[in-house]
Amino acid sequence: MRKRNLFVILVLISCFVMFSAVAGTARTQSKGLTGSAKDFQRAKFDKSSTHITNQWLPLKPGSQLTYKGSAIPEGEKTRVKRRVVSTVTDLSKWIDGVRTLVIWERDYTAGTLGESEIAFFAQDKAGNVWLLGEYPEEYENSKFVDAPTWISGQKGAHAGIAMLANPKVGSPDYAQGFAPPPVEFVDRARVYKKGQKTCVPVKCYKDVLVIEEFEKGVPGVFHLKYYAPKVGLVKVGWRGANEVEKETLALVKRQQLSSKELANARKTALKLDNRAYKRSADVYGKTPKAKPLKKK
C-alpha cells in the first residue's frame, strides 16, 4: 500500500441517472457505489464542487491541521518521529471535467521534509467527496527524487472516493482512486466503526468515524483513519499481523490561517503546480493551471 495523503479515504454511496454538461452526470442513489470509473461518470458536480462541507471531511480554505506521531521506515526496526501539515488552499484546478479544491500537504520524517504534495478534491451534489489526483514531490536528503503523479482521466487513472456523504458500517468497500503502473495506486477502504470516542492532544472527540484502508491481495495490513464530525481527520492508527510500518499520528494543532499565511501557502502550492508541468509533462501537463478561487 503506497503511503497515502492523509485526506485520501472512504467509500461513496450513490450514483445513477442522466448526463450533465458540467462533468459527471447523474443524481446519486445510495446503493452499489464502489468508487469505480463508472461511479465517477454518473456522479453529478456543479459550480459548488469546491465548497466541501461533508461533516466528516470539511475542507475550508485556510484551515490547517498538524499531526505528530511515529512510524517504522521500510527495512528498519526503530521508530522515527513524523509530522504532517495539511493546508486547505484557496486554489482550484479543473481535472477530468470537474473543478477541484487544492490541498497542500507536507510530510516530515525525523524532522526532514520527505514529501510535499498537492492533491485535488471535489464534492458532488449528493455530498460525497472525491479525490481526483495527486502530485507528490518525494525527497531524500533534501534532494528531489521522484514525483509519482496520477490524474483522473489520464493514462487509465480515475477518481476515487475520499469520503461518503453518509458512511455506514457494512457498506461495500470502495476504491480511493486508481492509477495503473508505474504509480500503482490501488488502495481501497471501508467503514470500520462509528460512534467511537477518541482523544488526541487537541481534545477528546465523540461520535468518531473509523475508516479502514487496505490493498486487495495484501492480507493482514490495515491503516485506520479516525474522523471527528465537523473537524475531519484527527488520528491515524493500524491493525494487522503483517503491518510493518505501524504508523501513528494524532492531531496536535488546528487553526485557521491569516490572510498573509494563506497567501504564502497559495504561493508555495502554485510553485508545485508549475513544477509539475515539467516533472510530469505527460500526465500533469495535460491539465489547466491552478487558479485562485473567486471571492464571493
Short mmCIF file of C-alpha atoms in Angstrom, two decimals:
data_model
loop_
_atom_site.label_atom_id
_atom_site.label_comp_id
_atom_site.label_asym_id
_atom_site.label_seq_id
_atom_site.Cartn_x
_atom_site.Cartn_y
_atom_site.Cartn_z
CA MET A 1 0.00 0.00 0.00
CA ARG A 2 1.61 3.25 -1.13
CA LYS A 3 1.90 5.89 1.59
CA ARG A 4 -1.22 7.94 1.24
CA ASN A 5 -2.18 11.55 1.56
CA LEU A 6 -3.94 11.94 4.90
CA PHE A 7 -7.10 13.11 3.33
CA VAL A 8 -7.44 10.18 0.97
CA ILE A 9 -10.17 7.90 2.44
CA LEU A 10 -13.62 6.47 2.22
CA VAL A 11 -16.43 4.94 0.32
CA LEU A 12 -19.15 6.64 -1.63
CA ILE A 13 -22.78 5.65 -1.66
CA SER A 14 -24.52 7.00 -4.72
CA CYS A 15 -24.94 7.17 -8.47
CA PHE A 16 -27.34 6.91 -11.40
CA VAL A 17 -29.42 8.76 -13.97
CA MET A 18 -28.52 11.20 -16.71
CA PHE A 19 -25.58 13.16 -18.01
CA SER A 20 -24.99 16.79 -17.11
CA ALA A 21 -22.93 19.28 -19.02
CA VAL A 22 -20.72 20.04 -16.09
CA ALA A 23 -18.66 16.91 -15.55
CA GLY A 24 -20.03 13.68 -14.48
CA THR A 25 -23.68 13.30 -14.71
CA ALA A 26 -26.37 11.93 -12.65
CA ARG A 27 -28.26 12.22 -9.47
CA THR A 28 -26.95 9.72 -6.98
CA GLN A 29 -28.52 6.78 -5.25
CA SER A 30 -27.34 5.10 -2.05
CA LYS A 31 -26.61 1.61 -3.33
CA GLY A 32 -23.78 -0.14 -5.06
CA LEU A 33 -21.12 2.55 -5.19
CA THR A 34 -17.61 1.14 -5.25
CA GLY A 35 -15.57 4.14 -6.32
CA SER A 36 -15.29 2.81 -9.86
CA ALA A 37 -14.81 4.83 -13.04
CA LYS A 38 -18.49 4.33 -13.87
CA ASP A 39 -19.49 5.61 -10.42
CA PHE A 40 -17.50 8.78 -11.06
CA GLN A 41 -19.01 9.25 -14.51
CA ARG A 42 -22.50 9.06 -13.01
CA ALA A 43 -21.77 11.41 -10.11
CA LYS A 44 -23.07 14.94 -10.58
CA PHE A 45 -20.98 18.01 -9.87
CA ASP A 46 -21.85 21.69 -10.22
CA LYS A 47 -20.20 25.07 -9.67
CA SER A 48 -20.16 24.39 -5.91
CA SER A 49 -17.85 21.38 -6.22
CA THR A 50 -15.02 23.21 -4.40
CA HIS A 51 -17.34 24.08 -1.49
CA ILE A 52 -16.61 20.93 0.53
CA THR A 53 -18.92 20.74 3.54
CA ASN A 54 -19.09 16.99 4.20
CA GLN A 55 -19.21 16.75 8.02
CA TRP A 56 -16.51 14.05 8.09
CA LEU A 57 -14.15 15.84 5.72
CA PRO A 58 -14.85 19.60 5.77
CA LEU A 59 -12.28 21.43 3.67
CA LYS A 60 -12.43 25.17 4.27
CA PRO A 61 -9.80 27.32 2.54
CA GLY A 62 -7.26 28.50 5.09
CA SER A 63 -7.80 25.65 7.54
CA GLN A 64 -4.63 23.86 8.61
CA LEU A 65 -4.26 20.64 10.60
CA THR A 66 -0.95 19.49 12.08
CA TYR A 67 -0.30 15.91 13.16
CA LYS A 68 2.55 14.28 15.07
CA GLY A 69 3.39 10.63 15.55
CA SER A 70 5.87 7.97 14.51
CA ALA A 71 6.42 5.05 12.15
CA ILE A 72 8.93 2.33 11.35
CA PRO A 73 10.57 3.07 7.96
CA GLU A 74 10.80 0.23 5.43
CA GLY A 75 13.78 -2.00 6.15
CA GLU A 76 14.37 -0.59 9.64
CA LYS A 77 13.42 -1.68 13.15
CA THR A 78 13.49 1.61 15.02
CA ARG A 79 10.62 4.08 15.14
CA VAL A 80 11.18 7.60 13.85
CA LYS A 81 9.17 10.73 14.51
CA ARG A 82 6.76 12.01 11.89
CA ARG A 83 4.94 15.30 11.41
CA VAL A 84 2.33 16.07 8.78
CA VAL A 85 0.93 19.51 8.00
CA SER A 86 -2.18 19.64 5.80
CA THR A 87 -3.36 23.00 4.45
CA VAL A 88 -6.54 23.74 2.52
CA THR A 89 -5.56 26.37 -0.05
CA ASP A 90 -7.79 28.86 -1.85
CA LEU A 91 -6.80 27.43 -5.23
CA SER A 92 -8.92 25.48 -7.70
CA LYS A 93 -7.96 23.29 -10.67
CA TRP A 94 -10.06 21.68 -13.40
CA ILE A 95 -9.48 17.92 -13.59
CA ASP A 96 -11.46 15.44 -15.70
CA GLY A 97 -14.23 17.99 -16.24
CA VAL A 98 -14.59 18.82 -12.53
CA ARG A 99 -13.48 21.93 -10.67
CA THR A 100 -11.42 20.76 -7.70
CA LEU A 101 -10.07 22.29 -4.50
CA VAL A 102 -6.29 22.12 -3.99
CA ILE A 103 -4.90 20.71 -0.73
CA TRP A 104 -1.20 21.17 0.07
CA GLU A 105 0.44 18.68 2.41
CA ARG A 106 3.94 18.36 3.86
CA ASP A 107 5.26 15.15 5.40
CA TYR A 108 8.33 15.27 7.65
CA THR A 109 10.30 12.24 8.91
CA ALA A 110 12.81 12.76 11.72
CA GLY A 111 12.49 16.50 11.14
CA THR A 112 13.33 16.34 7.42
CA LEU A 113 10.86 17.02 4.62
CA GLY A 114 10.19 13.74 2.84
CA GLU A 115 7.26 14.76 0.67
CA SER A 116 5.44 17.90 -0.42
CA GLU A 117 2.20 17.25 -2.28
CA ILE A 118 -0.80 18.91 -3.81
CA ALA A 119 -3.99 16.83 -4.08
CA PHE A 120 -7.34 17.59 -5.70
CA PHE A 121 -10.76 17.12 -4.10
CA ALA A 122 -14.34 17.85 -5.14
CA GLN A 123 -17.76 17.32 -3.57
CA ASP A 124 -20.65 16.05 -5.68
CA LYS A 125 -24.21 17.26 -5.29
CA ALA A 126 -25.06 14.32 -3.02
CA GLY A 127 -22.34 15.36 -0.54
CA ASN A 128 -19.75 12.69 -1.36
CA VAL A 129 -16.13 13.86 -1.58
CA TRP A 130 -13.92 12.58 -4.40
CA LEU A 131 -10.15 12.53 -4.84
CA LEU A 132 -9.22 13.30 -8.47
CA GLY A 133 -5.44 13.16 -8.39
CA GLU A 134 -2.16 13.85 -6.63
CA TYR A 135 1.16 15.45 -7.48
CA PRO A 136 3.69 14.42 -4.79
CA GLU A 137 7.32 15.52 -4.78
CA GLU A 138 9.43 13.00 -2.88
CA TYR A 139 12.78 13.90 -1.35
CA GLU A 140 15.80 12.07 0.08
CA ASN A 141 18.47 14.01 1.96
CA SER A 142 16.68 17.21 0.92
CA LYS A 143 17.02 16.35 -2.77
CA PHE A 144 14.16 15.67 -5.18
CA VAL A 145 13.98 12.01 -6.28
CA ASP A 146 10.54 11.32 -7.77
CA ALA A 147 7.03 12.60 -8.46
CA PRO A 148 4.63 9.62 -8.85
CA THR A 149 1.74 11.66 -10.26
CA TRP A 150 -1.74 10.45 -11.12
CA ILE A 151 -4.60 12.49 -12.54
CA SER A 152 -8.14 11.25 -13.16
CA GLY A 153 -8.80 10.82 -16.87
CA GLN A 154 -5.11 10.47 -17.78
CA LYS A 155 -3.42 7.18 -18.75
CA GLY A 156 -6.11 4.94 -17.28
CA ALA A 157 -6.35 6.67 -13.89
CA HIS A 158 -9.71 7.54 -12.38
CA ALA A 159 -11.08 9.36 -9.36
CA GLY A 160 -12.00 7.59 -6.14
CA ILE A 161 -13.97 8.25 -3.01
CA ALA A 162 -12.40 10.37 -0.29
CA MET A 163 -15.44 10.44 1.99
CA LEU A 164 -19.04 9.28 1.80
CA ALA A 165 -21.89 11.64 2.43
CA ASN A 166 -23.48 9.06 4.72
CA PRO A 167 -20.97 6.35 5.70
CA LYS A 168 -22.48 3.19 7.17
CA VAL A 169 -20.92 0.14 8.75
CA GLY A 170 -21.41 -2.85 6.46
CA SER A 171 -21.50 -0.87 3.22
CA PRO A 172 -19.28 -2.20 0.38
CA ASP A 173 -15.59 -1.33 0.28
CA TYR A 174 -14.59 1.16 -2.38
CA ALA A 175 -11.65 2.50 -4.38
CA GLN A 176 -9.97 5.65 -3.08
CA GLY A 177 -8.75 6.25 -6.59
CA PHE A 178 -6.99 4.19 -9.23
CA ALA A 179 -3.72 4.66 -11.08
CA PRO A 180 -2.05 1.88 -13.11
CA PRO A 181 1.73 1.28 -13.16
CA PRO A 182 4.15 2.89 -12.63
CA VAL A 183 2.20 4.67 -9.85
CA GLU A 184 0.14 1.60 -8.87
CA PHE A 185 -2.33 3.35 -6.60
CA VAL A 186 -4.95 0.69 -5.86
CA ASP A 187 -5.92 1.44 -2.24
CA ARG A 188 -9.40 0.62 -1.03
CA ALA A 189 -11.36 1.47 2.11
CA ARG A 190 -14.44 0.59 4.09
CA VAL A 191 -16.32 1.87 7.13
CA TYR A 192 -14.84 0.04 10.12
CA LYS A 193 -16.62 1.61 13.13
CA LYS A 194 -18.88 4.52 14.05
CA GLY A 195 -19.81 6.28 17.28
CA GLN A 196 -16.34 5.98 18.80
CA LYS A 197 -14.63 8.25 21.33
CA THR A 198 -11.07 9.32 20.51
CA CYS A 199 -8.70 11.57 22.46
CA VAL A 200 -5.81 13.45 20.84
CA PRO A 201 -3.71 16.39 22.12
CA VAL A 202 -6.18 18.93 20.73
CA LYS A 203 -9.19 17.46 22.60
CA CYS A 204 -11.37 14.39 23.05
CA TYR A 205 -13.94 13.78 20.31
CA LYS A 206 -17.22 11.84 20.36
CA ASP A 207 -19.15 10.18 17.53
CA VAL A 208 -15.89 9.42 15.70
CA LEU A 209 -15.95 7.57 12.36
CA VAL A 210 -13.20 4.98 11.75
CA ILE A 211 -12.21 4.10 8.18
CA GLU A 212 -10.10 1.06 7.39
CA GLU A 213 -7.76 1.29 4.38
CA PHE A 214 -6.20 -1.73 2.70
CA GLU A 215 -4.95 -3.18 -0.56
CA LYS A 216 -6.55 -6.25 -2.10
CA GLY A 217 -4.20 -9.20 -2.16
CA VAL A 218 -2.18 -7.89 0.81
CA PRO A 219 -3.61 -9.66 3.89
CA GLY A 220 -3.11 -8.54 7.47
CA VAL A 221 -2.24 -4.92 6.66
CA PHE A 222 -4.75 -2.20 7.58
CA HIS A 223 -4.45 1.54 8.14
CA LEU A 224 -7.07 3.10 10.40
CA LYS A 225 -8.21 6.71 9.96
CA TYR A 226 -10.32 8.43 12.65
CA TYR A 227 -12.66 11.29 11.64
CA ALA A 228 -14.43 13.65 14.01
CA PRO A 229 -17.60 15.40 12.83
CA LYS A 230 -17.05 18.98 11.58
CA VAL A 231 -13.29 18.56 12.06
CA GLY A 232 -12.02 15.83 9.74
CA LEU A 233 -9.09 13.50 10.30
CA VAL A 234 -7.92 13.53 13.93
CA LYS A 235 -5.96 10.29 14.30
CA VAL A 236 -4.16 7.57 12.31
CA GLY A 237 -3.50 4.04 13.55
CA TRP A 238 -3.10 0.50 12.28
CA ARG A 239 -4.03 -3.13 12.78
CA GLY A 240 -3.00 -6.47 11.27
CA ALA A 241 -0.33 -9.09 11.87
CA ASN A 242 1.59 -8.16 8.71
CA GLU A 243 1.66 -4.40 9.20
CA VAL A 244 5.31 -3.33 9.42
CA GLU A 245 5.22 0.47 9.30
CA LYS A 246 2.87 0.72 12.31
CA GLU A 247 2.24 4.39 11.67
CA THR A 248 0.55 6.51 14.33
CA LEU A 249 -0.45 10.17 14.04
CA ALA A 250 -2.57 12.44 16.22
CA LEU A 251 -3.93 15.93 15.71
CA VAL A 252 -1.82 18.38 17.73
CA LYS A 253 -2.91 21.70 16.21
CA ARG A 254 -5.95 23.03 14.38
CA GLN A 255 -6.02 26.58 13.08
CA GLN A 256 -7.43 29.00 10.53
CA LEU A 257 -4.63 30.78 8.70
CA SER A 258 -4.42 34.57 8.49
CA SER A 259 -4.75 36.23 5.09
CA LYS A 260 -0.96 36.57 4.89
CA GLU A 261 -0.36 32.94 5.89
CA LEU A 262 -2.92 31.73 3.35
CA ALA A 263 -1.27 33.84 0.65
CA ASN A 264 2.08 32.19 1.45
CA ALA A 265 0.51 28.74 1.25
CA ARG A 266 -1.07 29.65 -2.08
CA LYS A 267 2.28 30.82 -3.39
CA THR A 268 4.02 27.56 -2.46
CA ALA A 269 1.21 25.41 -3.87
CA LEU A 270 1.40 27.33 -7.15
CA LYS A 271 5.14 26.64 -7.32
CA LEU A 272 4.37 22.92 -7.01
CA ASP A 273 1.71 23.27 -9.70
CA ASN A 274 4.21 24.98 -12.03
CA ARG A 275 6.98 22.42 -11.45
CA ALA A 276 4.57 19.58 -12.13
CA TYR A 277 4.28 20.62 -15.78
CA LYS A 278 7.96 19.80 -16.25
CA ARG A 279 8.28 16.78 -13.97
CA SER A 280 5.06 15.14 -15.15
CA ALA A 281 4.59 16.58 -18.62
CA ASP A 282 2.81 13.50 -19.98
CA VAL A 283 0.18 13.45 -17.21
CA TYR A 284 0.01 16.70 -15.27
CA GLY A 285 0.94 18.66 -18.37
CA LYS A 286 -2.50 17.94 -19.84
CA THR A 287 -4.31 19.87 -17.09
CA PRO A 288 -5.02 23.63 -16.93
CA LYS A 289 -3.08 25.62 -14.34
CA ALA A 290 -4.40 26.06 -10.82
CA LYS A 291 -6.04 29.42 -10.12
CA PRO A 292 -7.28 31.25 -7.01
CA LEU A 293 -10.92 30.73 -6.10
CA LYS A 294 -13.15 33.65 -6.92
CA LYS A 295 -14.06 35.62 -3.82
CA LYS A 296 -17.76 35.82 -3.06
#
